[in-house]
Short mmCIF file of C-alpha atoms in Angstrom, two decimals:
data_model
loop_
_atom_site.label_atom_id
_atom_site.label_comp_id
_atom_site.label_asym_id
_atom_site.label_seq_id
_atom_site.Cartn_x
_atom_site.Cartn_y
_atom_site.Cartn_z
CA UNK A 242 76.10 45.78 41.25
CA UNK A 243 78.26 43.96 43.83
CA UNK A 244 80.96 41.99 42.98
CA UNK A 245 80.09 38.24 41.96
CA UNK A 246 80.58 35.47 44.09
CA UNK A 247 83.61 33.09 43.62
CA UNK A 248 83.91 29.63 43.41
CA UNK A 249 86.56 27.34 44.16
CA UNK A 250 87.66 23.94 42.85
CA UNK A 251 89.59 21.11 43.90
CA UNK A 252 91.68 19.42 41.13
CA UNK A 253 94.41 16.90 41.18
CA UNK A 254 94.61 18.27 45.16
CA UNK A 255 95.40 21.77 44.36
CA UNK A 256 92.28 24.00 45.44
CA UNK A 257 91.86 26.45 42.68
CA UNK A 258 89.36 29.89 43.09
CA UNK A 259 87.34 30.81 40.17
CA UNK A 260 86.69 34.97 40.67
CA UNK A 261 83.79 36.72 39.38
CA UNK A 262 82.97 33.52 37.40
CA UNK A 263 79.59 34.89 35.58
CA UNK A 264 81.76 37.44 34.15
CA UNK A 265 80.72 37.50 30.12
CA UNK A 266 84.00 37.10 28.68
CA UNK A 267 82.10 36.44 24.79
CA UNK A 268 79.19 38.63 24.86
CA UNK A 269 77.38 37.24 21.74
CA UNK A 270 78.57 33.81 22.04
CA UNK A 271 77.05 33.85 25.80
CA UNK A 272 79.88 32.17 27.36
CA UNK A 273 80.95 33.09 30.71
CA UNK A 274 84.34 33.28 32.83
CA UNK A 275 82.96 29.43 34.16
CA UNK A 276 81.81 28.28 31.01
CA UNK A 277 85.49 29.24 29.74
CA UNK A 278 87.26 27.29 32.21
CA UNK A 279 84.40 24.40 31.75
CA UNK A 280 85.51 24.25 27.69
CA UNK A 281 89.39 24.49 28.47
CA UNK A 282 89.27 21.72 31.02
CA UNK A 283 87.64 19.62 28.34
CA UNK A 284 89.83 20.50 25.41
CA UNK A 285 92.96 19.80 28.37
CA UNK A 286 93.82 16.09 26.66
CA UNK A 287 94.21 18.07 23.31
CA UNK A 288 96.01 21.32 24.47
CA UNK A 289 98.19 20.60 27.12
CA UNK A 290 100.31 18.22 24.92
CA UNK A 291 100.79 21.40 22.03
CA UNK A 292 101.77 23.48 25.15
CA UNK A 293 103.72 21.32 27.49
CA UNK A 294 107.04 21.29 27.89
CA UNK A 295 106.98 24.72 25.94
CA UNK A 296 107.32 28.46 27.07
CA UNK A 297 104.35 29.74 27.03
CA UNK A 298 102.90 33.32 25.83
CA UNK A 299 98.85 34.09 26.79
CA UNK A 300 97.34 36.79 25.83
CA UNK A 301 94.51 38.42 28.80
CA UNK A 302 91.34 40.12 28.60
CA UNK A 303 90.60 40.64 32.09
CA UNK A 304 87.65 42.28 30.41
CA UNK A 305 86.33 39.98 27.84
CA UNK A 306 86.95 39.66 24.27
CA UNK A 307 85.46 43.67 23.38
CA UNK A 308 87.80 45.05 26.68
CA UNK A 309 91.79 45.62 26.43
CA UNK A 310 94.26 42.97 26.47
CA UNK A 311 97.57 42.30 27.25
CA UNK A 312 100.64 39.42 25.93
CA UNK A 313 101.52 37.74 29.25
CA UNK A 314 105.51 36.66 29.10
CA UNK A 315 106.30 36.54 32.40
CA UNK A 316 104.49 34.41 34.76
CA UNK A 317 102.10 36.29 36.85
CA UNK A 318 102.23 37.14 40.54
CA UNK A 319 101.43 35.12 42.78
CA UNK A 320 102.43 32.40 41.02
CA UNK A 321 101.02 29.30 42.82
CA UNK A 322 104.09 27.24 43.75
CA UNK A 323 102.49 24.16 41.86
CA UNK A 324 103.02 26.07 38.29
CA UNK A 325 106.25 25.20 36.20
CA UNK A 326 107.90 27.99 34.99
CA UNK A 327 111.40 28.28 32.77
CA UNK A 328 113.56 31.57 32.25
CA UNK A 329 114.87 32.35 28.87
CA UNK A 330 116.68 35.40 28.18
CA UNK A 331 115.64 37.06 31.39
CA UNK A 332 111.50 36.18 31.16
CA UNK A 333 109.97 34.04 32.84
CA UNK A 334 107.49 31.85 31.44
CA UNK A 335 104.87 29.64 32.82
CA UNK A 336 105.43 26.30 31.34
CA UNK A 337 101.95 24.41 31.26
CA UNK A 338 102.14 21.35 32.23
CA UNK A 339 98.55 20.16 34.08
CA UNK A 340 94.66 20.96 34.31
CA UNK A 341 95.57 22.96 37.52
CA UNK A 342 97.67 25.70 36.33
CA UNK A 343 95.34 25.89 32.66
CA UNK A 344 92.59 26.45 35.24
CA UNK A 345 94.62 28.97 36.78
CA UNK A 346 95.25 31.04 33.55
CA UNK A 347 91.88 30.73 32.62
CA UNK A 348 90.22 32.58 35.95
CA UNK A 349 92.96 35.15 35.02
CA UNK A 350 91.13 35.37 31.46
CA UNK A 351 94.20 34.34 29.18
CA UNK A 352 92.12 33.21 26.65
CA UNK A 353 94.84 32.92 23.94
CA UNK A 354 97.67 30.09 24.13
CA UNK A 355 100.54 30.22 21.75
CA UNK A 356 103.69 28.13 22.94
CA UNK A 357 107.39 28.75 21.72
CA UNK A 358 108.28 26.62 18.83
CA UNK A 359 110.90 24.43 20.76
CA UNK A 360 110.74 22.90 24.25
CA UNK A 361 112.34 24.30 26.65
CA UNK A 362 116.42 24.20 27.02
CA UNK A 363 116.42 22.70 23.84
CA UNK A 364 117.75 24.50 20.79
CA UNK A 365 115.57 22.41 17.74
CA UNK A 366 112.28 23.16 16.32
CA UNK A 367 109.81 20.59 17.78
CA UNK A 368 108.23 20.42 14.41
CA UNK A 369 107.67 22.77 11.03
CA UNK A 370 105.32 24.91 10.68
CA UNK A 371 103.92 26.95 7.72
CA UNK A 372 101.56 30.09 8.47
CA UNK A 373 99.07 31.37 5.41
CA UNK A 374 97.94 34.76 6.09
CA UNK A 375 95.30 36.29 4.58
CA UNK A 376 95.80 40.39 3.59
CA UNK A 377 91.56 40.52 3.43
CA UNK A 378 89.39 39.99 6.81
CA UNK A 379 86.98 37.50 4.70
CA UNK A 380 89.33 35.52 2.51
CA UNK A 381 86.99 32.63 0.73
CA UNK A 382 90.47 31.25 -0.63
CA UNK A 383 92.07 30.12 2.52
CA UNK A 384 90.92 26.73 1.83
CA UNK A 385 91.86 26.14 -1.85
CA UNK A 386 95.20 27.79 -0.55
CA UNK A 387 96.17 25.53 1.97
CA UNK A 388 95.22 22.54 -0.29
CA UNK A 389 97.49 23.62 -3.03
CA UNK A 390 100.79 24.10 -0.24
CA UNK A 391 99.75 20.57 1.00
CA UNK A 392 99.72 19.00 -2.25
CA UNK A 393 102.85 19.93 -2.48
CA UNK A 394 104.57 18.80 0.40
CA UNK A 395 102.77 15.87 -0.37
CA UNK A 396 104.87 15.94 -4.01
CA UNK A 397 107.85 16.16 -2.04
CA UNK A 398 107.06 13.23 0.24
CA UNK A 399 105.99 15.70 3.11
CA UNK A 400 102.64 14.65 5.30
CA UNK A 401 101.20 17.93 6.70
CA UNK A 402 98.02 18.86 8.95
CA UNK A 403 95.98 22.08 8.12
CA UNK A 404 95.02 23.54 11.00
CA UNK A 405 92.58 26.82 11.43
CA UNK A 406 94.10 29.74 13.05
CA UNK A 407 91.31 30.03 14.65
CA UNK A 408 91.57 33.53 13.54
CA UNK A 409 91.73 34.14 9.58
CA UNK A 410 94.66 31.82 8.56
CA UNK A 411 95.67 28.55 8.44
CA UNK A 412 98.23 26.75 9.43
CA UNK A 413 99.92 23.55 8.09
CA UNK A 414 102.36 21.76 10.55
CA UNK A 415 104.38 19.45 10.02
CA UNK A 416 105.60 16.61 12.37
CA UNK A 417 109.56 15.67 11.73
CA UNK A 418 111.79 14.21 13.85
CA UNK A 419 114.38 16.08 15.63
CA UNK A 420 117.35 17.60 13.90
CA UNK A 421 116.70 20.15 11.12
CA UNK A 422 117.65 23.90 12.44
CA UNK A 423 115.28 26.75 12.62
CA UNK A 424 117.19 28.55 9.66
CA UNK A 425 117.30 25.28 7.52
CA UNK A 426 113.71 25.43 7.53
CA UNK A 427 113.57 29.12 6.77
CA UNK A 428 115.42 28.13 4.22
CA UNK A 429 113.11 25.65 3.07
CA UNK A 430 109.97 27.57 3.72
CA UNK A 431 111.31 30.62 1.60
CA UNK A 432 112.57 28.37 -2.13
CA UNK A 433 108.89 26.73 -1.57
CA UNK A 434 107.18 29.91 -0.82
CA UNK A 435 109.08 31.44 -3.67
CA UNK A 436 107.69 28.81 -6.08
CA UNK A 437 103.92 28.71 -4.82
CA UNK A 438 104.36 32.72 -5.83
CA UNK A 439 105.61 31.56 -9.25
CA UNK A 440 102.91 29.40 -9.96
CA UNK A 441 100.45 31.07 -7.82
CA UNK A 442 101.03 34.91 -8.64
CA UNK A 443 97.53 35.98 -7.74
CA UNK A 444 96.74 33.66 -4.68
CA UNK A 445 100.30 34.24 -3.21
CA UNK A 446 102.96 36.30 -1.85
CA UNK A 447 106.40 37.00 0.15
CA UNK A 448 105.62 40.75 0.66
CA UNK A 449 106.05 41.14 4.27
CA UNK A 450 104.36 44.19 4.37
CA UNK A 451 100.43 43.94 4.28
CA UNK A 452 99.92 47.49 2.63
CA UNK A 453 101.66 45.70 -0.58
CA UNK A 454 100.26 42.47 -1.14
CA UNK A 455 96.99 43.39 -2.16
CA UNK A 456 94.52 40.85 -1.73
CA UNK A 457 97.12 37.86 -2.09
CA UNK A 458 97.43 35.34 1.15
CA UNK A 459 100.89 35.77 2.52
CA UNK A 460 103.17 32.84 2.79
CA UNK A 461 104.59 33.67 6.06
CA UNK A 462 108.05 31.29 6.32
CA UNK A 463 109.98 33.69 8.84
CA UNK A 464 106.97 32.98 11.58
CA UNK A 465 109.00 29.81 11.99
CA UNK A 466 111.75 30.62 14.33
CA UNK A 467 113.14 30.63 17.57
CA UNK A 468 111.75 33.04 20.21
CA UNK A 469 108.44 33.51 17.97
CA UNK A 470 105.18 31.86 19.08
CA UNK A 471 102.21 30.29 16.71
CA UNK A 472 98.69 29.92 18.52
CA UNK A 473 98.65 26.62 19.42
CA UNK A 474 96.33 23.41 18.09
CA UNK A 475 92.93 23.76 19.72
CA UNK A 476 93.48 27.41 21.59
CA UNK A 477 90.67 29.25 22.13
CA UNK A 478 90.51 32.76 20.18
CA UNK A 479 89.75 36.30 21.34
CA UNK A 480 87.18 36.51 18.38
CA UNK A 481 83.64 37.27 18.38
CA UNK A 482 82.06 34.07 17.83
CA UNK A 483 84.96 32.05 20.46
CA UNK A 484 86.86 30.19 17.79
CA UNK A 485 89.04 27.59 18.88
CA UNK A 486 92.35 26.46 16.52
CA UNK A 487 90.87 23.38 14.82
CA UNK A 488 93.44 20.75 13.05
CA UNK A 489 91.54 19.09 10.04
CA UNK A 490 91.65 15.91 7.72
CA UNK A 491 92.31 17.25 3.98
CA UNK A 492 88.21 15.57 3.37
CA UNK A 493 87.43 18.93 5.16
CA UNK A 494 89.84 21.07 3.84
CA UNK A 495 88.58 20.21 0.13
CA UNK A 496 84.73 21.51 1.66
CA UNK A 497 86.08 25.01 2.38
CA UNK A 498 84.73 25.31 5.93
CA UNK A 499 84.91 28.52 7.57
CA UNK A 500 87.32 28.75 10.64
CA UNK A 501 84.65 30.49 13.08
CA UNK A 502 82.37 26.91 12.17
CA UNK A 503 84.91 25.57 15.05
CA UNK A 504 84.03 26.97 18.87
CA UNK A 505 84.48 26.64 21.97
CA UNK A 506 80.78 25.21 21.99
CA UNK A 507 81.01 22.45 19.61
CA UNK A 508 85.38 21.80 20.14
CA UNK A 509 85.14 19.16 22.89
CA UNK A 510 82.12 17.27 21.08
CA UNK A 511 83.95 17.09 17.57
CA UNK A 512 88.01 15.92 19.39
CA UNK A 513 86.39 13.27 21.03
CA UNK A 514 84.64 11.93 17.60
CA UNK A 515 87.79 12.60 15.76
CA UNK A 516 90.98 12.65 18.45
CA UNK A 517 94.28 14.77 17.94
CA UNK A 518 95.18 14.86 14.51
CA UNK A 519 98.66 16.20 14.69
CA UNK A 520 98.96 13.79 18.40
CA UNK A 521 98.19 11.04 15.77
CA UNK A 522 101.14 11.94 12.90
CA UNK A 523 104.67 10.19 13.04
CA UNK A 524 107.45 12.74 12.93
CA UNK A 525 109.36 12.17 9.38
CA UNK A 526 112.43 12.59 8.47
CA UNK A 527 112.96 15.98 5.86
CA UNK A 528 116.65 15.72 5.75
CA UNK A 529 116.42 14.26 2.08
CA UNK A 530 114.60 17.05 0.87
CA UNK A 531 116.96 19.68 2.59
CA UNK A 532 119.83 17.60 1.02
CA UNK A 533 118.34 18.79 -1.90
CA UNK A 534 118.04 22.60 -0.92
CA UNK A 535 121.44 22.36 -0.19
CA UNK A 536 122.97 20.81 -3.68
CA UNK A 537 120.50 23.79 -5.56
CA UNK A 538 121.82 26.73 -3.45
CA UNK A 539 125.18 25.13 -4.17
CA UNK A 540 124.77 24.67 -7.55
CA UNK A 541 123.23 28.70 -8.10
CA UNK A 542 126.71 29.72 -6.26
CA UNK A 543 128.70 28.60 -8.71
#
């Protein structure tokens, strides 16, 4: 078979080529190399704002979701000269800022998006994050877990967003204004993580290594730090059935929907019913509730 025909787009007056664009890239799913770039130019209003401004880690399947893959760090060559890039300690990173260079990555099949925790040249977390990982590949609990972490946040006067993985987890982030340090939320994460286990013991654990925990969802509070990447809010997934990293109200979260029940098929139709939900949060101020850390790690010292 010869090689497929390319395509080539104009956007925002950059002309763009689309290779081989009837490559399968999600065999069952039937979704093609155009079809891909189709879906991420229509989820663009919802993931360029959790990648921009951010350095930016892809992961590539030049082959399609069943072939090899790589992590991209570096920006790859050619780099079109209208795609932002940043160095940090010696990489660098494409920064994605427009439709143009997301259509770029795309024909180069990085599927996966997951942007540093901080923007770039600046030294803060750009919000809080807390990653529940389940030690099974089915876990029906995921749900119920999540719920039970939110609630209480919520207790401590903490608004959160549960967001799929996309993959098995979930994800609840949490918008706060700028000034709490990566460790200070470490911190944080690991005195609430250590209670959830207390209260939790068979739903939760700090065991970092997966061989140990049994079937308990891990409460993952070192994910959170500089130079480490989360998949970002509405990234596709290199999963069979082309899940994309869904944000959810708490109404769903209570219904115990399955992460692959959010695709690349139905994404677009269900952000422009609901909008961005973590867009739509006010950053709060946690520096009350670290106050607190603070005085109780005092207070065990002496």
């Amino acid at each position: 078979m010869g090689k497929q025909a390319s395509t080539a787009l104009n956007v925002d007056g950059h002309e763009l080529v689309i290779t081989n664009p009837n490559k399968m890239l999600w065999p069952e799913m039937g979704i093609t190399k155009v079809r891909f770039i189709q879906e991420l130019i229509r989820l663009s209003p919802f993931l360029l704002p959790a990648c921009r401004d951010r350095y930016l880690t892809t992961i590539r399947y030049p082959d399609g979701v069943d072939g090899h893959f790589f992590y991209q760090k570096n920006a790859p060559a050619p780099t079109p000269a209208f795609v932002h890039t940043a160095v940090q300690e010696g990489i660098e990173y494409v920064v994605l800022q427009h439709v143009p260079t997301l259509i770029w990555l795309g024909n180069l099949a990085c599927i996966e998006y997951h942007p540093s925790l901080h923007r770039v040249q600046d030294p803060f977390p750009s919000e809080w994050i807390i990653d529940l990982d389940p030690s099974v590949q089915e876990e029906e609990r995921i749900m119920e877990a999540a719920a039970i972490v939110g609630q209480l946040l919520q207790q401590l006067g903490i608004h959160s967003i549960p967001k799929t993985s996309g993959a098995t987890g979930v994800q609840l982030v949490i918008p706060i204004k700028k000034g709490p340090s990566f460790t200070q939320l470490k911190e944080l994460g690991l005195l609430l993580a250590t209670y959830l286990c207390e209260q939790h013991p068979k739903l939760f654990t700090i065991e970092r290594f997966k061989k140990n925990r049994g079937d308990r969802i891990y409460i993952d509070y070192m994910q959170h730090d500089a130079g480490r990447t989360i998949a970002a809010p509405y990234t596709p997934r290199a999963t069979r059935y082309a899940s994309v990293s869904m944000p959810l109200t708490w109404d769903e979260v209570h219904r115990n929907p399955k992460p692959r029940e959010f695709n690349l098929l139905n994404a677009a139709e269900r952000l422009q019913a609901i909008g961005d939900l973590i867009q739509q949060a006010v950053p709060q101020p946690i520096e009350a509730v670290l106050q607190a850390l603070s005085a109780q790690m005092l207070t065990k010292q002496t």
